[in-house]
Coordinates of C-alpha atoms in Angstrom, one line a residue:
M1 CA -4.1 48.8 -31.6
V2 CA -1.9 48.3 -28.5
R3 CA -4.9 47.6 -26.3
L4 CA -6.3 45.1 -28.8
S5 CA -2.9 43.4 -29.0
N6 CA -2.7 43.2 -25.2
F7 CA -6.3 41.8 -25.2
K8 CA -5.3 39.1 -27.7
K9 CA -2.3 38.2 -25.6
C10 CA -4.5 37.9 -22.4
C11 CA -6.9 35.7 -24.3
F12 CA -4.1 33.5 -25.6
K13 CA -2.6 33.1 -22.1
A14 CA -6.0 32.3 -20.7
R15 CA -6.6 29.6 -23.3
E16 CA -3.1 28.2 -22.7
K17 CA -3.8 28.1 -19.0
M18 CA -7.1 26.3 -19.5
S19 CA -5.4 24.0 -21.9
N20 CA -2.7 23.1 -19.4
K21 CA -5.3 22.6 -16.7
H22 CA -7.2 20.2 -18.9
K23 CA -4.0 18.4 -19.8
N24 CA -3.1 18.0 -16.1
Q25 CA -6.6 16.7 -15.3
S26 CA -6.3 14.3 -18.2
K27 CA -2.9 13.1 -16.9
K28 CA -4.4 12.6 -13.4
Q29 CA -7.3 10.7 -14.8
S30 CA -5.0 8.6 -17.0
G31 CA -2.7 7.9 -14.0
G32 CA -5.7 7.0 -11.9
Q33 CA -7.0 4.6 -14.5
I34 CA -3.6 2.9 -14.8
L35 CA -3.3 2.6 -11.0
N36 CA -6.8 1.1 -10.8
A37 CA -6.1 -1.3 -13.7
M38 CA -2.9 -2.5 -11.9
H39 CA -4.8 -2.9 -8.7
R40 CA -7.5 -5.0 -10.4
I41 CA -4.8 -7.3 -11.9
V42 CA -3.2 -7.7 -8.4
E43 CA -6.6 -8.4 -6.9
L44 CA -7.3 -11.1 -9.5
I45 CA -4.0 -12.8 -9.1
A46 CA -4.2 -12.7 -5.3
R47 CA -7.8 -14.1 -5.4
V48 CA -6.7 -17.0 -7.5
V49 CA -4.0 -17.7 -4.9
F50 CA -6.4 -17.5 -2.0
L51 CA -8.9 -19.8 -3.8
F52 CA -6.1 -22.3 -4.3
I53 CA -5.2 -22.1 -0.6
A54 CA -8.8 -22.5 0.4
Y55 CA -9.1 -25.6 -1.9
L56 CA -6.0 -27.2 -0.3
K57 CA -7.6 -26.7 3.1
G58 CA -10.6 -28.7 2.0
P59 CA -14.4 -28.1 1.7
P60 CA -16.3 -25.6 3.9
E61 CA -17.2 -27.0 7.3
S62 CA -20.8 -27.7 8.0
Q63 CA -22.5 -26.2 11.0
P64 CA -25.2 -28.0 12.9
P65 CA -28.8 -27.4 11.8
I66 CA -31.1 -25.2 13.9
K67 CA -33.5 -27.7 15.5
D68 CA -34.7 -25.8 18.6
L69 CA -37.5 -23.4 17.5
T70 CA -36.8 -21.1 20.4
L71 CA -33.7 -20.0 18.5
L72 CA -35.9 -18.6 15.7
H73 CA -37.7 -16.0 17.8
S74 CA -36.7 -12.4 17.9
A75 CA -35.4 -11.0 21.2
T76 CA -38.6 -9.0 21.4
T77 CA -40.7 -12.1 21.0
L78 CA -38.7 -14.0 23.6
A79 CA -39.2 -11.2 26.1
F80 CA -42.9 -11.3 25.5
K81 CA -43.1 -15.0 26.0
I82 CA -41.0 -14.9 29.1
R83 CA -43.0 -12.2 30.9
N84 CA -46.3 -13.9 29.9
K85 CA -44.9 -17.3 31.2
Q86 CA -45.1 -19.0 27.8
L87 CA -41.4 -19.7 28.1
T88 CA -39.0 -19.6 31.1
S89 CA -35.9 -17.5 31.0
E90 CA -33.9 -20.6 32.0
E91 CA -35.3 -22.5 29.0
V92 CA -34.3 -19.7 26.7
V93 CA -30.8 -19.3 28.1
R94 CA -30.2 -23.0 28.1
S95 CA -31.3 -23.2 24.4
Y96 CA -28.7 -20.6 23.5
I97 CA -26.0 -22.1 25.6
D98 CA -26.6 -25.4 23.8
R99 CA -26.5 -23.7 20.4
I100 CA -23.2 -21.9 21.2
K101 CA -21.7 -25.3 22.2
E102 CA -22.8 -26.7 18.8
I103 CA -21.4 -23.9 16.6
Q104 CA -18.3 -22.9 18.5
P105 CA -16.1 -25.8 17.3
V106 CA -16.9 -24.8 13.7
L107 CA -17.2 -21.0 13.7
N108 CA -14.9 -19.9 16.6
C109 CA -17.0 -16.9 17.4
V110 CA -17.0 -16.9 21.3
V111 CA -13.9 -16.0 23.4
E112 CA -15.4 -16.4 26.9
D113 CA -18.7 -17.5 28.3
R114 CA -20.5 -17.0 31.6
F115 CA -23.0 -19.9 31.2
E116 CA -23.2 -20.8 34.9
D117 CA -23.8 -17.3 36.1
A118 CA -26.3 -16.7 33.2
L119 CA -28.3 -19.7 34.2
K120 CA -28.4 -18.6 37.8
E121 CA -29.6 -15.1 36.8
A122 CA -32.2 -16.7 34.5
K123 CA -33.5 -18.8 37.4
K124 CA -33.8 -15.7 39.5
C125 CA -35.9 -14.1 36.7
D126 CA -38.2 -17.1 36.7
D127 CA -38.5 -17.2 40.5
Y128 CA -39.3 -13.4 40.5
L129 CA -42.2 -14.0 38.0
K130 CA -43.6 -16.7 40.2
S131 CA -43.5 -14.5 43.4
P132 CA -46.6 -12.7 44.6
N133 CA -44.7 -9.4 44.2
A134 CA -44.2 -9.9 40.5
P135 CA -45.4 -7.0 38.3
S136 CA -47.9 -7.4 35.5
A137 CA -46.6 -8.2 32.0
E138 CA -47.5 -4.7 30.9
V139 CA -45.5 -3.1 33.7
L140 CA -42.6 -5.4 33.0
A141 CA -42.7 -4.6 29.3
K142 CA -42.3 -1.0 30.1
E143 CA -39.7 -1.1 32.9
Q144 CA -37.6 -4.1 31.8
P145 CA -38.4 -4.8 28.1
F146 CA -35.8 -7.6 27.7
F147 CA -36.5 -9.3 31.0
G148 CA -34.8 -12.7 31.1
V149 CA -33.5 -12.5 27.5
P150 CA -29.8 -13.5 26.9
F151 CA -27.5 -11.4 24.8
T152 CA -23.8 -11.2 23.8
T153 CA -21.3 -8.5 23.1
K154 CA -17.9 -8.1 21.6
D155 CA -14.7 -8.6 23.6
C156 CA -13.9 -4.9 23.4
I157 CA -16.9 -4.0 25.6
S158 CA -16.5 -4.7 29.3
I159 CA -18.5 -7.1 31.3
A160 CA -17.6 -7.1 35.0
K161 CA -15.2 -9.9 36.0
M162 CA -14.8 -11.1 32.4
K163 CA -11.7 -10.8 30.2
Q164 CA -11.5 -7.7 28.0
T165 CA -8.6 -8.3 25.7
A166 CA -9.5 -6.6 22.4
G167 CA -7.7 -9.5 20.8
L168 CA -4.3 -8.3 22.1
T169 CA -2.1 -11.0 23.4
V170 CA -0.5 -8.9 26.2
R171 CA -4.0 -8.4 27.6
K172 CA -4.8 -12.1 27.8
N173 CA -5.3 -11.9 31.6
S174 CA -6.9 -8.5 31.7
R175 CA -10.3 -8.5 33.4
A176 CA -12.9 -5.7 33.5
E177 CA -13.7 -4.4 37.0
N178 CA -17.1 -2.9 35.9
D179 CA -19.7 -3.2 33.3
A180 CA -19.5 -0.8 30.3
E181 CA -22.3 1.7 30.5
V182 CA -24.2 -0.1 27.7
I183 CA -24.0 -3.4 29.5
K184 CA -25.3 -1.8 32.7
L185 CA -28.2 -0.4 30.7
M186 CA -29.0 -3.8 29.1
R187 CA -28.9 -5.5 32.6
D188 CA -31.2 -2.8 33.9
A189 CA -33.6 -3.7 31.1
G190 CA -33.6 -7.3 32.3
A191 CA -31.2 -8.8 29.7
I192 CA -28.6 -11.4 30.7
P193 CA -25.1 -11.4 29.2
I194 CA -24.0 -15.0 28.3
A195 CA -20.7 -14.6 26.4
T196 CA -18.3 -12.3 24.7
T197 CA -17.3 -12.7 21.1
N198 CA -14.1 -12.5 19.0
V199 CA -12.7 -9.3 17.4
S200 CA -9.8 -8.2 15.2
E201 CA -6.6 -7.2 17.0
L202 CA -7.4 -4.0 18.8
A203 CA -10.6 -3.7 16.8
M204 CA -8.8 -2.1 13.9
W205 CA -9.3 -4.4 11.0
W206 CA -12.2 -5.7 9.0
E207 CA -11.3 -9.4 9.3
T208 CA -11.8 -11.0 12.8
S209 CA -8.6 -12.7 13.6
N210 CA -6.0 -12.3 16.3
C211 CA -3.1 -14.2 17.8
L212 CA -5.0 -14.9 21.1
Y213 CA -8.2 -16.5 19.9
G214 CA -7.6 -17.2 16.2
T215 CA -9.9 -16.6 13.2
T216 CA -13.7 -16.5 13.2
K217 CA -15.4 -18.2 10.2
N218 CA -18.5 -17.2 8.2
P219 CA -21.6 -19.4 8.9
Y220 CA -22.6 -19.2 5.3
N221 CA -19.2 -20.5 4.1
T222 CA -16.4 -21.1 6.5
R223 CA -13.8 -20.2 3.8
H224 CA -15.0 -16.6 4.0
I225 CA -14.5 -13.8 6.6
V226 CA -17.1 -12.5 9.1
G227 CA -15.9 -8.9 8.9
G228 CA -14.6 -6.9 11.8
S229 CA -14.1 -5.7 14.3
S230 CA -17.5 -7.0 15.6
G231 CA -17.1 -10.1 13.5
G232 CA -17.6 -12.6 16.2
E233 CA -20.8 -10.8 17.1
G234 CA -22.1 -10.8 13.5
C235 CA -21.2 -14.5 13.2
I236 CA -23.0 -15.6 16.4
Q237 CA -26.1 -13.7 15.5
A238 CA -26.3 -15.2 12.0
A239 CA -25.7 -18.7 13.3
A240 CA -28.6 -18.3 15.9
G241 CA -26.2 -18.5 18.8
S242 CA -27.6 -15.3 20.4
P243 CA -30.8 -13.4 20.0
L244 CA -29.3 -10.0 20.4
G245 CA -25.8 -8.4 20.4
I246 CA -24.0 -5.2 21.1
G247 CA -21.2 -4.0 18.8
S248 CA -19.1 -0.9 18.4
D249 CA -18.3 0.9 15.2
I250 CA -15.5 3.4 14.4
G251 CA -15.2 2.7 10.6
G252 CA -17.8 0.1 9.9
S253 CA -17.3 -2.4 12.7
I254 CA -21.0 -3.0 13.2
R255 CA -22.2 -2.6 9.6
M256 CA -19.6 -4.7 7.8
P257 CA -20.0 -7.8 10.0
S258 CA -23.8 -7.3 9.7
F259 CA -23.5 -7.2 5.9
F260 CA -21.1 -10.2 5.7
N261 CA -23.3 -12.3 8.0
G262 CA -26.7 -11.2 6.7
I263 CA -28.1 -9.6 9.8
F264 CA -29.2 -6.1 10.9
G265 CA -26.9 -3.7 12.6
H266 CA -27.3 0.0 13.6
K267 CA -24.6 2.6 14.0
P268 CA -26.3 5.4 16.0
S269 CA -25.8 9.1 15.6
T270 CA -22.7 10.4 17.1
G271 CA -22.7 11.2 20.8
I272 CA -26.0 9.4 21.5
V273 CA -24.8 6.2 23.1
S274 CA -22.1 6.2 25.8
N275 CA -18.7 4.8 24.8
D276 CA -17.7 4.3 28.4
G277 CA -16.2 0.8 28.9
Q278 CA -15.0 0.3 25.3
Y279 CA -11.3 -0.7 24.8
P280 CA -9.4 0.7 23.2
S281 CA -11.0 4.0 24.1
A282 CA -10.8 7.0 21.8
Q283 CA -7.6 9.0 22.0
S284 CA -9.1 12.3 20.7
E285 CA -12.3 14.2 20.3
D286 CA -12.3 13.4 16.6
Q287 CA -11.9 9.6 17.3
D288 CA -14.6 9.7 20.0
R289 CA -17.0 11.3 17.5
L290 CA -16.3 8.5 15.0
L291 CA -16.9 5.8 17.6
A292 CA -20.5 4.5 18.2
I293 CA -21.9 1.5 20.1
G294 CA -25.1 -0.1 18.8
P295 CA -27.3 -3.2 18.3
M296 CA -26.7 -6.2 16.1
C297 CA -29.6 -8.7 15.5
R298 CA -31.3 -11.0 13.1
Y299 CA -34.7 -9.3 13.2
A300 CA -35.2 -5.6 12.5
Q301 CA -37.9 -5.3 15.2
D302 CA -35.2 -5.6 17.9
L303 CA -33.4 -2.5 16.7
L304 CA -35.7 0.2 18.0
P305 CA -36.3 -1.2 21.6
T306 CA -32.6 -1.8 22.0
M307 CA -31.7 1.7 20.8
K308 CA -34.2 3.1 23.3
I309 CA -32.3 1.3 26.1
L310 CA -28.8 2.3 24.8
A311 CA -29.7 5.9 24.1
N312 CA -30.9 6.2 27.7
K313 CA -31.3 9.9 28.5
N314 CA -30.8 10.8 24.8
E315 CA -33.9 8.8 23.7
D316 CA -36.0 12.0 23.4
K317 CA -33.3 13.6 21.2
L318 CA -33.9 10.8 18.7
R319 CA -37.7 10.9 19.1
L320 CA -37.6 7.1 19.0
S321 CA -41.3 6.8 20.1
E322 CA -42.6 8.7 17.1
K323 CA -44.1 6.6 14.4
V324 CA -42.6 6.9 10.9
D325 CA -44.6 7.1 7.7
I326 CA -42.4 5.6 5.0
T327 CA -44.4 7.3 2.3
K328 CA -43.5 10.7 3.7
L329 CA -39.8 10.2 3.5
K330 CA -37.5 11.4 0.7
F331 CA -35.2 8.7 -0.7
Y332 CA -31.8 9.2 -2.3
Y333 CA -29.2 6.7 -3.4
M334 CA -25.8 6.0 -5.0
E335 CA -24.7 2.7 -6.4
D336 CA -21.0 3.4 -5.7
D337 CA -18.7 6.1 -4.5
G338 CA -18.0 7.5 -7.9
G339 CA -14.7 5.8 -8.4
Q340 CA -12.1 6.0 -5.6
H341 CA -8.6 4.7 -6.5
L342 CA -7.4 1.4 -5.1
M343 CA -11.0 0.3 -4.4
S344 CA -12.8 -2.8 -5.6
P345 CA -15.8 -1.9 -7.9
V346 CA -19.2 -2.6 -6.4
E347 CA -20.3 -6.1 -7.5
P348 CA -23.1 -6.2 -10.0
E349 CA -25.3 -8.3 -7.6
I350 CA -25.0 -5.6 -4.9
K351 CA -25.9 -2.9 -7.4
E352 CA -28.9 -4.9 -8.6
S353 CA -30.0 -5.3 -5.0
M354 CA -30.0 -1.5 -4.7
R355 CA -32.1 -1.2 -7.9
K356 CA -34.5 -3.8 -6.5
V357 CA -35.0 -1.6 -3.4
V358 CA -35.6 1.5 -5.6
R359 CA -38.1 -0.4 -7.7
Y360 CA -39.8 -1.9 -4.6
L361 CA -40.2 1.6 -3.1
E362 CA -41.8 2.9 -6.2
K363 CA -44.1 -0.1 -6.7
A364 CA -45.2 -0.6 -3.1
H365 CA -45.3 3.0 -1.9
K366 CA -45.2 5.2 -5.0
I367 CA -41.9 6.6 -3.8
K368 CA -39.5 7.9 -6.5
A369 CA -35.9 7.7 -5.2
T370 CA -33.4 10.3 -6.5
E371 CA -30.0 9.2 -7.6
L372 CA -27.2 11.5 -6.4
N373 CA -23.6 12.1 -7.4
I374 CA -21.8 13.4 -4.3
R375 CA -18.2 13.9 -5.6
K376 CA -16.6 14.3 -2.2
L377 CA -17.3 10.6 -1.5
K378 CA -14.3 9.8 -3.7
K379 CA -12.2 11.0 -0.8
S380 CA -13.8 8.9 1.8
I381 CA -10.6 7.1 2.9
A382 CA -8.5 10.2 3.1
L383 CA -11.2 12.0 5.2
W384 CA -11.5 9.0 7.6
M385 CA -7.8 8.7 8.1
A386 CA -7.5 12.5 8.8
N387 CA -10.2 12.2 11.5
M388 CA -8.5 9.1 12.9
S389 CA -5.0 10.7 13.0
C390 CA -3.5 10.8 16.5
K391 CA -1.4 13.4 18.3
D392 CA 1.0 13.3 21.2
E393 CA 2.8 10.2 19.7
K394 CA -0.2 8.0 20.7
D395 CA 0.0 6.1 17.4
F396 CA -0.8 2.4 16.7
T397 CA 2.6 1.2 18.0
Y398 CA 1.5 2.8 21.3
E399 CA -1.8 0.9 21.2
L400 CA -0.1 -2.4 20.3
S401 CA 2.0 -2.1 23.5
N402 CA -1.2 -1.9 25.5
R403 CA -0.5 1.8 26.0
N404 CA 2.7 1.1 27.7
G405 CA 5.4 2.7 25.5
H406 CA 5.8 1.7 21.9
I407 CA 6.5 -1.6 20.2
N408 CA 9.6 -1.9 18.1
L409 CA 7.9 -2.3 14.7
W410 CA 10.9 -3.7 12.7
W411 CA 11.7 -6.2 15.5
E412 CA 8.1 -7.3 15.5
F413 CA 8.2 -7.8 11.7
F414 CA 11.3 -10.0 12.1
K415 CA 9.6 -12.0 14.9
W416 CA 6.5 -12.4 12.6
M417 CA 8.7 -13.9 9.9
I418 CA 10.0 -16.6 12.2
F419 CA 6.5 -17.2 13.7
M420 CA 7.3 -15.6 17.1
S421 CA 5.4 -12.4 17.0
N422 CA 2.3 -11.9 19.2
H423 CA 0.8 -9.6 16.6
T424 CA -1.0 -10.2 13.3
L425 CA 0.6 -9.1 10.1
I426 CA -2.2 -6.6 9.4
A427 CA -1.6 -4.9 12.7
L428 CA 2.1 -4.4 11.9
L429 CA 1.2 -3.2 8.4
T430 CA -1.4 -0.8 9.8
A431 CA 1.3 0.6 12.2
T432 CA 3.7 1.0 9.3
F433 CA 1.2 2.7 7.0
E434 CA 0.2 5.1 9.7
R435 CA 3.7 6.6 9.6
F436 CA 3.2 7.7 6.1
A437 CA -0.3 9.0 6.6
V438 CA -1.2 12.7 7.0
K439 CA 0.1 14.2 10.3
H440 CA -2.2 15.6 12.9
G441 CA -2.2 19.4 12.8
S442 CA -0.5 19.7 9.4
D443 CA -2.0 21.9 6.7
E444 CA -3.2 18.8 4.8
H445 CA -4.8 17.5 7.9
N446 CA -6.6 20.7 8.6
K447 CA -7.8 20.9 5.0
L448 CA -9.2 17.4 5.1
I449 CA -11.0 18.1 8.4
Q450 CA -12.6 21.1 6.8
E451 CA -13.6 19.0 3.8
S452 CA -15.2 16.6 6.3
R453 CA -17.3 19.4 7.7
D454 CA -18.3 20.6 4.3
L455 CA -19.4 17.1 3.3
Y456 CA -21.4 16.8 6.6
R457 CA -23.2 20.1 5.7
E458 CA -23.9 18.9 2.2
F459 CA -25.5 15.7 3.6
Q460 CA -27.5 17.6 6.2
D461 CA -28.8 20.0 3.5
I462 CA -29.9 17.0 1.4
L463 CA -31.4 14.7 4.1
G464 CA -32.8 17.2 6.6
E465 CA -35.3 15.6 9.0
D466 CA -37.2 13.6 6.4
G467 CA -34.5 12.1 4.0
V468 CA -32.6 8.8 3.9
F469 CA -29.7 7.8 1.7
L470 CA -29.3 4.3 0.4
Y471 CA -25.6 3.4 -0.1
P472 CA -23.6 0.1 -0.5
T473 CA -22.3 -1.2 2.9
H474 CA -19.3 -2.8 1.1
P475 CA -18.3 -3.3 -2.6
T476 CA -18.2 -7.1 -2.4
A477 CA -19.7 -9.9 -0.5
A478 CA -17.6 -11.6 2.2
P479 CA -14.1 -12.2 0.8
L480 CA -12.0 -15.3 1.5
H481 CA -9.9 -15.4 4.6
N482 CA -6.9 -13.0 4.3
E483 CA -8.2 -11.5 1.1
P484 CA -8.8 -8.1 2.8
L485 CA -4.9 -7.8 2.8
I486 CA -5.1 -6.9 -1.0
K487 CA -8.3 -4.9 -0.6
P488 CA -7.4 -2.8 2.5
F489 CA -9.5 0.3 1.7
N490 CA -12.8 -1.4 0.8
F491 CA -14.2 -0.3 4.2
S492 CA -14.5 3.3 3.0
Y493 CA -18.2 2.8 2.3
T494 CA -18.9 2.5 6.0
A495 CA -16.0 4.7 7.3
I496 CA -17.2 7.9 5.6
I497 CA -20.5 7.6 7.5
N498 CA -18.5 7.6 10.8
V499 CA -16.8 10.8 9.6
L500 CA -20.2 12.4 9.1
G501 CA -21.5 11.2 12.5
L502 CA -24.8 10.2 10.9
P503 CA -26.9 7.2 11.8
S504 CA -26.7 4.2 9.5
T505 CA -28.5 0.8 9.5
A506 CA -27.1 -2.2 7.7
C507 CA -30.0 -4.2 6.0
P508 CA -29.6 -7.7 4.6
L509 CA -31.2 -8.3 1.1
G510 CA -30.8 -12.0 0.7
L511 CA -27.9 -14.1 -0.7
N512 CA -25.8 -13.8 -3.9
K513 CA -25.2 -16.7 -6.3
Q514 CA -22.4 -18.0 -4.1
G515 CA -24.8 -18.2 -1.2
L516 CA -23.2 -15.3 0.7
P517 CA -25.2 -12.4 2.2
I518 CA -25.5 -9.0 0.5
G519 CA -27.4 -5.8 1.4
I520 CA -27.1 -2.1 1.7
Q521 CA -26.9 0.6 4.4
V522 CA -29.6 3.2 5.1
V523 CA -28.2 6.6 6.2
G524 CA -30.2 9.3 7.9
G525 CA -29.7 12.9 9.0
L526 CA -28.2 13.6 12.4
Y527 CA -30.4 12.2 15.2
Q528 CA -32.8 10.7 12.6
D529 CA -32.1 7.1 13.7
R530 CA -35.8 6.3 13.8
L531 CA -36.0 6.9 10.0
T532 CA -33.2 4.4 9.1
I533 CA -34.6 1.8 11.5
A534 CA -38.1 2.2 10.1
V535 CA -36.7 1.7 6.5
A536 CA -34.9 -1.4 7.8
E537 CA -38.2 -2.8 9.1
E538 CA -39.8 -2.1 5.7
L539 CA -37.0 -3.7 3.8
E540 CA -37.3 -6.8 6.0
R541 CA -41.0 -7.0 5.1
G542 CA -40.2 -6.6 1.4
F543 CA -37.1 -8.8 1.1
G544 CA -37.3 -11.3 3.9
G545 CA -34.4 -10.1 6.1
W546 CA -32.1 -12.7 7.7
V547 CA -31.8 -16.0 5.8
P548 CA -30.7 -19.0 8.0
P549 CA -27.4 -20.4 6.8
A550 CA -27.7 -23.5 4.6
I551 CA -26.5 -26.8 5.9
V552 CA -23.6 -28.2 3.9
A553 CA -24.2 -31.9 3.2

């Protein structure tokens, strides 16, 4: 009887414990729902305010139409025409210089040009092709695949003798002594840099605006943002001001601008492309693993040849020359992250674009995509911030000082309020928020780092060497200017892929009802970059790819 009584007591305690656990979970869920509801209300009110401000500023500005057909060729096609003497490099470079001069007053995407030097280099290319020692077109295609083709890059990536400010006012006179490794590789491949493009301050925000060069505007609607930090690069590509661009990505800085501007962008597998010459450089091994440099372009066919150049000695590791049979791939997808707190819900049109891709794969290739529910994605922001955390007091106030001590944060806030600060509000808010984030080396930090590794293993088990994962690039189309201030964590959809170190290609899928680009990202297993690029090429065939911006009457 005593034993039975004890057994009943144990059962009762177990039931009570389970009941309390369910109650606590219910309280957490209820609290989360209330928090999300409040966030939605704040978002709605703020959006009305931003719409009113946009209305007061007047209608969207119209950019000049694309009249020069040279601007509508892919970089690969331009290279083919140049080496086969159907076009001269000088003609191509001049066409893009003229286009930049047309769009710059409207879009503000370029921060510095090297037009004169670029034209001289283009003329040298043409003279070389006319010389008796010129190689055949076949040899040139192999040795210098982008011979005579112009390209652009973001202000964070160094080009010798050009400014490298990273949008930081104190660096306004800083000039790079040498080319970044990726620029050197592009030059070796025959490409000609013609300009650098605008970024967010210190490349740490997803709207491109800074106190040095101002704000870059979306070519599809100038009331809207271009993304960041490679926003100027996304903008110039979409507006046909450059046939090919190089961006960098530590939390989505290639893929978000590609998404907002309706172009293709590829974040390579971690450790494949050299980060040498990027400013600010990574402060830790974790940050360096997050950072990747990759191509941005209007046409998917330019991704693979550019990656072959940028990967350099690591090309074999990616097996980029192997052909990919789409029908042999396994496709997985999620329409959202499962419901992170303080995040905008994925817009219905973006979800529908995902469904269209799934239906297309099934109809065109008899591929049945599998829907997943990866619960750890709900912690995307926490995991990214843990991996970004700094040590040795090298926080964002240190970066804002140009790595020369620390700025006085509260004094800068005061100066900002009286319009005297050299920093953007979001940069100061980022530095403030960082003080309350998880501390490097703490128990919580170590726990999140371990969870990051667990999530990586989960993805690798799912994707292997023949799987791709379709996922939103961003929950909304390009917001209005300054609207990211009330949606600060929406970049989590791209940031989590940096945490995993996996390759990801942003793919445009047309325009929404407001005429703004939408799309998805295609994620592959580690070193399976060729798979995501092959899928991007297939989606371009199926959905049309880049759509030229409409001309506002």
